Structures are given as C-alpha cells and as structure tokens.
GROMACS .gro file of C-alpha atoms in nm:
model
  235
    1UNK     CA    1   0.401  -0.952  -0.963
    2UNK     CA    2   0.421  -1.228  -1.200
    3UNK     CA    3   0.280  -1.194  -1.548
    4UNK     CA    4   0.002  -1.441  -1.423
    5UNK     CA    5  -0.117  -1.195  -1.199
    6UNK     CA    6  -0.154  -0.898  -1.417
    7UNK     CA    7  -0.359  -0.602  -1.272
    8UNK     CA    8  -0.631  -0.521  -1.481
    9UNK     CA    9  -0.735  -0.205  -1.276
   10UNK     CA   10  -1.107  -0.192  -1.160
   11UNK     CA   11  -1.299  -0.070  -0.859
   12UNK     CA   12  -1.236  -0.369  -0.643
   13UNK     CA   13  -0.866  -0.316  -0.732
   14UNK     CA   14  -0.881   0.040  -0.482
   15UNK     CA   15  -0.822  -0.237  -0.180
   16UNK     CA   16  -0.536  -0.362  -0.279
   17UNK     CA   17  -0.360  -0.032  -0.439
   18UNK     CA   18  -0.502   0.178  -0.061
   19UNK     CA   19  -0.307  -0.152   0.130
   20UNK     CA   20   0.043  -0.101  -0.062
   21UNK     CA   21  -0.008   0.297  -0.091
   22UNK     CA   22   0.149   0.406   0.215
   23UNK     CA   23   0.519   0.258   0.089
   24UNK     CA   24   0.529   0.596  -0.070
   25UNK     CA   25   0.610   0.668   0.281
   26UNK     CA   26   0.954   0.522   0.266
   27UNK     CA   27   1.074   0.763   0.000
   28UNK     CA   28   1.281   1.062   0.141
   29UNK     CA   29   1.180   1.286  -0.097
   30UNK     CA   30   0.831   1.184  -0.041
   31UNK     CA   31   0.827   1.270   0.259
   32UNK     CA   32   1.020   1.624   0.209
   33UNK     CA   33   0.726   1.705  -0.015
   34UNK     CA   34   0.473   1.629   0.243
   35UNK     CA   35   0.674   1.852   0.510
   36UNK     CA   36   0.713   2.147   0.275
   37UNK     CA   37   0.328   2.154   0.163
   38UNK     CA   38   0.229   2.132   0.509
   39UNK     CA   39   0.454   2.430   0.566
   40UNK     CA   40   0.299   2.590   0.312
   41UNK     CA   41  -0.029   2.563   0.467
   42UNK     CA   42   0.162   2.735   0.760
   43UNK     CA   43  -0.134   2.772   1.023
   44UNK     CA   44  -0.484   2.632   1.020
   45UNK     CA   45  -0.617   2.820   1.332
   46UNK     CA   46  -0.960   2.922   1.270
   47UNK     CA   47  -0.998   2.763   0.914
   48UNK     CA   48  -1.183   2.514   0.701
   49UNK     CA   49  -0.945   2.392   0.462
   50UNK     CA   50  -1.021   2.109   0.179
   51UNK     CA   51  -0.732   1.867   0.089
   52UNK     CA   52  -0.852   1.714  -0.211
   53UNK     CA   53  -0.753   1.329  -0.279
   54UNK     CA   54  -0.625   1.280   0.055
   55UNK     CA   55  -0.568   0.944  -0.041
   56UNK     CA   56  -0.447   0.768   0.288
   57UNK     CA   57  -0.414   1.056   0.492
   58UNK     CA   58  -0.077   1.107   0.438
   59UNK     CA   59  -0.056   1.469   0.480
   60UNK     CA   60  -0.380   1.484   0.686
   61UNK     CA   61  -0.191   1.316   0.979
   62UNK     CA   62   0.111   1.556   0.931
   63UNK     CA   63  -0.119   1.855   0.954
   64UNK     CA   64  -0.290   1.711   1.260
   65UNK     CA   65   0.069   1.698   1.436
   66UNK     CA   66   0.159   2.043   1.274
   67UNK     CA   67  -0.174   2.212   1.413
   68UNK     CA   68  -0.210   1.992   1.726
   69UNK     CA   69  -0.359   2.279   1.927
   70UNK     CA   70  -0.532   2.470   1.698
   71UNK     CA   71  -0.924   2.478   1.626
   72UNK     CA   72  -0.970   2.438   1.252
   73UNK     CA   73  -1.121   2.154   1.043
   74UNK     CA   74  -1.019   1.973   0.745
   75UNK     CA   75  -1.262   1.806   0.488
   76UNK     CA   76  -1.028   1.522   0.369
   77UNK     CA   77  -1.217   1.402   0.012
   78UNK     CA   78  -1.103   1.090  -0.178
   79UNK     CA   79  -1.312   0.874  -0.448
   80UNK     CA   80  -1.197   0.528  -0.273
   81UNK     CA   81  -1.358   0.410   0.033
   82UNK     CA   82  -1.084   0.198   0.036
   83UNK     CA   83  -0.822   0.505   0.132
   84UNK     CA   84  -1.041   0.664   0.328
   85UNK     CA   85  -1.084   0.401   0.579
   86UNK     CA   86  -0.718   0.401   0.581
   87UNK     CA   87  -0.687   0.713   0.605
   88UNK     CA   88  -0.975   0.721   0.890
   89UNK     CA   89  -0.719   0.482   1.124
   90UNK     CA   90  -0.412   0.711   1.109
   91UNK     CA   91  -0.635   0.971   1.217
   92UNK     CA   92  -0.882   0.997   1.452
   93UNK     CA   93  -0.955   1.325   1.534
   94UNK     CA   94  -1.279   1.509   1.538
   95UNK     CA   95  -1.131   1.820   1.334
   96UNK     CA   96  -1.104   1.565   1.052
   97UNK     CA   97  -1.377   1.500   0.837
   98UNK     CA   98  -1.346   1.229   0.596
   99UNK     CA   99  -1.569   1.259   0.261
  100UNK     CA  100  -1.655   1.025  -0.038
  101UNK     CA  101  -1.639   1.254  -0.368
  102UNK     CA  102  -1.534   1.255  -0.673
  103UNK     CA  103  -1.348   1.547  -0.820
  104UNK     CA  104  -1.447   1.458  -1.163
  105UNK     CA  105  -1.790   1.579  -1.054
  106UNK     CA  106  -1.985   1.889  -0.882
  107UNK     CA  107  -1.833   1.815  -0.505
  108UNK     CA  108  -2.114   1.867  -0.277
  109UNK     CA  109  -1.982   2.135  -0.066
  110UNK     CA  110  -2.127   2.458  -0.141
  111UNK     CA  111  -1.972   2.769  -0.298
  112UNK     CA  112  -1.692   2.966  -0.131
  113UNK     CA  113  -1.659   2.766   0.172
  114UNK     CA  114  -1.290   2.704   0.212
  115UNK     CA  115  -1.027   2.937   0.367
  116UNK     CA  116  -0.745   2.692   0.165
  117UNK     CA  117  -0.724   2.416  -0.066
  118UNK     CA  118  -0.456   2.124  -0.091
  119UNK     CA  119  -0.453   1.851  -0.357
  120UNK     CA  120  -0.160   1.682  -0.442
  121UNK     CA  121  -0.047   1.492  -0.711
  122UNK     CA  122  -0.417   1.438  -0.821
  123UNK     CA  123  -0.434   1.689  -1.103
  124UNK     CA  124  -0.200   1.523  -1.376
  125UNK     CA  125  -0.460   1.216  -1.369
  126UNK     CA  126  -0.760   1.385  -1.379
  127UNK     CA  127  -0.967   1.380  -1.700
  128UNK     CA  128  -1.047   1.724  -1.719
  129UNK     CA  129  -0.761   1.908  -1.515
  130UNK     CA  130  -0.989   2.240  -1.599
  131UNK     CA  131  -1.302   2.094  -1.394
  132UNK     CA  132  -1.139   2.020  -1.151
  133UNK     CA  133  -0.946   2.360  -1.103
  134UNK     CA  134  -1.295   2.545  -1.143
  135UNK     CA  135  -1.458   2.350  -0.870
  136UNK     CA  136  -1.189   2.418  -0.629
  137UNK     CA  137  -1.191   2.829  -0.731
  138UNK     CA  138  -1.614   2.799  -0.635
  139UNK     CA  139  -1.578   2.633  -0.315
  140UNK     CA  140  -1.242   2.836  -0.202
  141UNK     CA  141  -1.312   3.165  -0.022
  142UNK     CA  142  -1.230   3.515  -0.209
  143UNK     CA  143  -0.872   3.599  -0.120
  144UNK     CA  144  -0.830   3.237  -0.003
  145UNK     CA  145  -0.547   3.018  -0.065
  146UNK     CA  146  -0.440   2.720  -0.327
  147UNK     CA  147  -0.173   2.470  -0.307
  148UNK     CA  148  -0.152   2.260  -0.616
  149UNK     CA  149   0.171   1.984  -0.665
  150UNK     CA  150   0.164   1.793  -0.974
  151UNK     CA  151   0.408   1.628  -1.184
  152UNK     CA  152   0.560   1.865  -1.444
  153UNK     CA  153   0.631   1.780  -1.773
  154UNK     CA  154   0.950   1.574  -1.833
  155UNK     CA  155   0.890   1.394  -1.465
  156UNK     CA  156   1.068   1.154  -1.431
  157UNK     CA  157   1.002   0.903  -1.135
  158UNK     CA  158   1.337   0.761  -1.121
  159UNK     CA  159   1.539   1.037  -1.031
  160UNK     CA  160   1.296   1.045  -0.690
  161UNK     CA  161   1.471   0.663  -0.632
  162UNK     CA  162   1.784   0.849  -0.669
  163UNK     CA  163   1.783   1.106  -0.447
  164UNK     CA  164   1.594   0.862  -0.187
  165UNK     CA  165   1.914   0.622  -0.190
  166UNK     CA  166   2.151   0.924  -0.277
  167UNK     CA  167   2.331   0.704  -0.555
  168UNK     CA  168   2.667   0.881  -0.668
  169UNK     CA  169   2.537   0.727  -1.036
  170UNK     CA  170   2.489   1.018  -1.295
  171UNK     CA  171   2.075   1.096  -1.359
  172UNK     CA  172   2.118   0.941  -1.701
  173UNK     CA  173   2.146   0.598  -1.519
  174UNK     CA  174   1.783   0.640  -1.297
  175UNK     CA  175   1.582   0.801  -1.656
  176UNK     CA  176   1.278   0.616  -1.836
  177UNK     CA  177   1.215   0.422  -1.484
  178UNK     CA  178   0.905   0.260  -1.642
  179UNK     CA  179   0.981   0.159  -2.002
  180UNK     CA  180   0.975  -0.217  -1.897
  181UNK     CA  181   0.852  -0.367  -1.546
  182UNK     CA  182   1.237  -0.513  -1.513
  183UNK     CA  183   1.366  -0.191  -1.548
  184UNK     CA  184   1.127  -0.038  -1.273
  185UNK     CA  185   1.166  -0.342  -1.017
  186UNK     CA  186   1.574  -0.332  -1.119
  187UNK     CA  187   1.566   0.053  -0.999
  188UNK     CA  188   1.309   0.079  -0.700
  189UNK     CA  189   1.502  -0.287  -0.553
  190UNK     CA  190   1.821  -0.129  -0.607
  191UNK     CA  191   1.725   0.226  -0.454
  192UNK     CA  192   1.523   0.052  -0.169
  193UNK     CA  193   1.679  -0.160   0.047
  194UNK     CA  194   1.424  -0.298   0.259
  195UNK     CA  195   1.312  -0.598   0.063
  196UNK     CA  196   0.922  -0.588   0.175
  197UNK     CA  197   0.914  -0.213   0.149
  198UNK     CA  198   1.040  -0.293  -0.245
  199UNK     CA  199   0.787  -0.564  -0.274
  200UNK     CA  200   0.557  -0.269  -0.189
  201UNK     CA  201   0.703   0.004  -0.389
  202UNK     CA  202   0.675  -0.248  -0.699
  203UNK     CA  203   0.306  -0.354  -0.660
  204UNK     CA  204   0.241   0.060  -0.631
  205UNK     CA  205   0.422   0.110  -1.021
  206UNK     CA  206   0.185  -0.178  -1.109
  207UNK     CA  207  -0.113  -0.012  -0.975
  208UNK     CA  208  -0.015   0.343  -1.130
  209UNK     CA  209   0.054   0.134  -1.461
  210UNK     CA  210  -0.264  -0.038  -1.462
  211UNK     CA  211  -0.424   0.302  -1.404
  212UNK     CA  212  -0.255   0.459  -1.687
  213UNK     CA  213  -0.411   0.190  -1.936
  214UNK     CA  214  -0.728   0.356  -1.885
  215UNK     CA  215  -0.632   0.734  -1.850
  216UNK     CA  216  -0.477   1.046  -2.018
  217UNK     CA  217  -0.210   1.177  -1.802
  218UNK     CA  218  -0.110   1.580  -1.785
  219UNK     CA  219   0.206   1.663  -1.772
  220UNK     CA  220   0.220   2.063  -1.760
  221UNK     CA  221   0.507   2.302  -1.829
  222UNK     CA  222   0.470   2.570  -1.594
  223UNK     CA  223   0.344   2.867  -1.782
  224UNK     CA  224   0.044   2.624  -1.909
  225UNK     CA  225  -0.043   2.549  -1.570
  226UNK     CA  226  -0.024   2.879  -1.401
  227UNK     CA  227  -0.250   2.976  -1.773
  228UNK     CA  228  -0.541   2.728  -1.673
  229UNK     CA  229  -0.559   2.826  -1.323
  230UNK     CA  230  -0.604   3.148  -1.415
  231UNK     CA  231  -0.879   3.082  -1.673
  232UNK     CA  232  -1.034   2.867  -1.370
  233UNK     CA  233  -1.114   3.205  -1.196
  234UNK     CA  234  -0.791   3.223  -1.000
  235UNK     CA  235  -0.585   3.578  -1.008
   0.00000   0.00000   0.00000
C-alpha cells in the first residue's frame, strides 16, 4: 500500500484485515499447521469443543470435513464481527456455533464446559497471555484437553515464505522479514507467485504491523510457556 494509505489500525479496520485474511491460505506451511492441529484434535464425536479466535474459520471448516459424520459441536469465538461473518459463509453447519467474545475478558460460557480447547496463534498478542490461559482452564472440563500454537521466541516469519516456495537460498537470506515494508513485499512477492495472492499477503503484514503499533507481543521460549500454563491451573 502506498505511504498515502497508511493503516492506522482501528475497529472499522477488522473489514478490511477479515477480507485479505484468508491469503494465509496460500501458504503451504499454513496450511500443514492447520492439518496437524486438526489431527491433534483427532475425534470430536460426542464433544463440545471451544476454538478460541477462530478468526475466519479456517480450521473450523477443516474440522467440519474431518468430523463430517460425527455429532459434536464447536463454539467458534472471535472479537470481530467482521471474521465471523466470514467465517459464518465457509461454514454453514448447525454443529457450528459462531460467538462474539473477547478473550481479554470473562467469556460468557460457564465453568468446565468444554471437552477441548483450540486457539491458535492468538496467545502471543494477547495483553495478558495469563488471563487468557486461566479462562480457558475454567471453562475446559477436568481431564479435558488443550491445544495451544503460538509463535515462539526467535519466530521468524520469513523462513514460513521459504519453505512455502522451497527456495534453495540459505535461511540467512529470508531473516528479519519485517525490518522495512520493501523488505517484506521484496520477500512475500518473491516467495508468492501469484501476483493478487501477494497483493493480499502484503496488505495482511500491513494489518499485523498496524496492530503491533498498539500492542505488546509474547514471544515465549518453551519452558516459560509450559511454566504459565501450569500456574493457569493446568497439570
């Protein structure tokens, strides 16, 4: 986007961030993640499971395809009306049902009602990463289950552009994706060859960028995390 056009990130921006969202789609590795946390769901016969910042219903419309002929239902929760009707066209499907909430608050589901939980990459940009984690151990069933994916520390974004194109180019080429915006549209047109799926994949670093200006970002080593959940009333 040209400097003209800067995104200063505010509610009325959700529209426009929920309509390029779905390019994340395009990535490989993207959608490798998606596959392997819906694995890890395995089966939802039987259960109520919350998937926390379903954003579009990326994963919601995998597990619908996984699950097909299974009775469960899924409480898809996302802050932005915007993604949520999004999400609400891809999938259509009474076992689905679609929630405005925000995780930086009390949800309004009451305690212990979830067989599993699914969020992810949501927890790095929440405020308070240890809210968060002790709403979902009230509302998840004893012995019940938690999937968490977020970034770890020393993410870096670029190497997911290489291993989407499969450049032979050593990792030192794709690092520090985002210190300028030439940089990050040099990498994500050069790793993306569709030209409108770049345009796409651009406008979504913009977003995130924007969205940074006004947030704290964690980035957790491992033994942190797996430290806080604990605390949070997981064993």
């Amino acid at each position: 986007m040209k400097d003209d056009k800067k995104i200063r990130f505010k509610a009325r921006n959700w529209g426009g961030y929920a309509a390029c969202y779905d390019a994340l789609n395009s990535l490989v590795p993207y959608q490798e993640l998606q596959k392997t946390v819906a694995g890890k769901l395995g089966s939802l016969a039987e259960q109520k499971i919350l998937e926390a910042a379903c954003g579009t219903g990326n994963l919601t419309e995998i597990l619908l395809k996984q699950n097909k002929n299974e009775k469960f239902k899924i409480w898809a929760i996302d802050f932005s009306q915007e993604m949520l009707g999004r999400a609400r066209q891809k999938c259509r499907d009474e076992r689905i049902r679609f929630v405005r909430a925000d995780l930086n608050q009390r949800l309004p589901i009451s305690g212990e009602s979830f067989d599993k939980i699914v969020s992810i990459n949501t927890l790095y940009a929440m405020p308070d990463p240890k809210h968060v984690l002790a709403e979902f151990s009230r509302v998840l069933k004893r012995n019940g289950r938690l999937i968490i994916v977020t970034p770890k520390d020393d993410y870096q974004n670029g190497l997911i552009l290489k291993a989407h194109c499969k450049s032979p180019k050593p990792n030192d080429y794709w690092l520090d994706a985002h210190s300028s915006e030439e940089r990050e549209r040099q990498l994500i047109s050069e790793s993306i060859k569709d030209r409108r799926m770049a345009e796409q994949m651009i406008a979504v670093a913009e977003y995130n960028r924007a969205i940074s200006k006004n947030a704290q970002f964690h980035f957790f080593k491992a033994d942190d995390l797996t430290k806080l959940i604990e605390e949070c009333g997981f064993g």
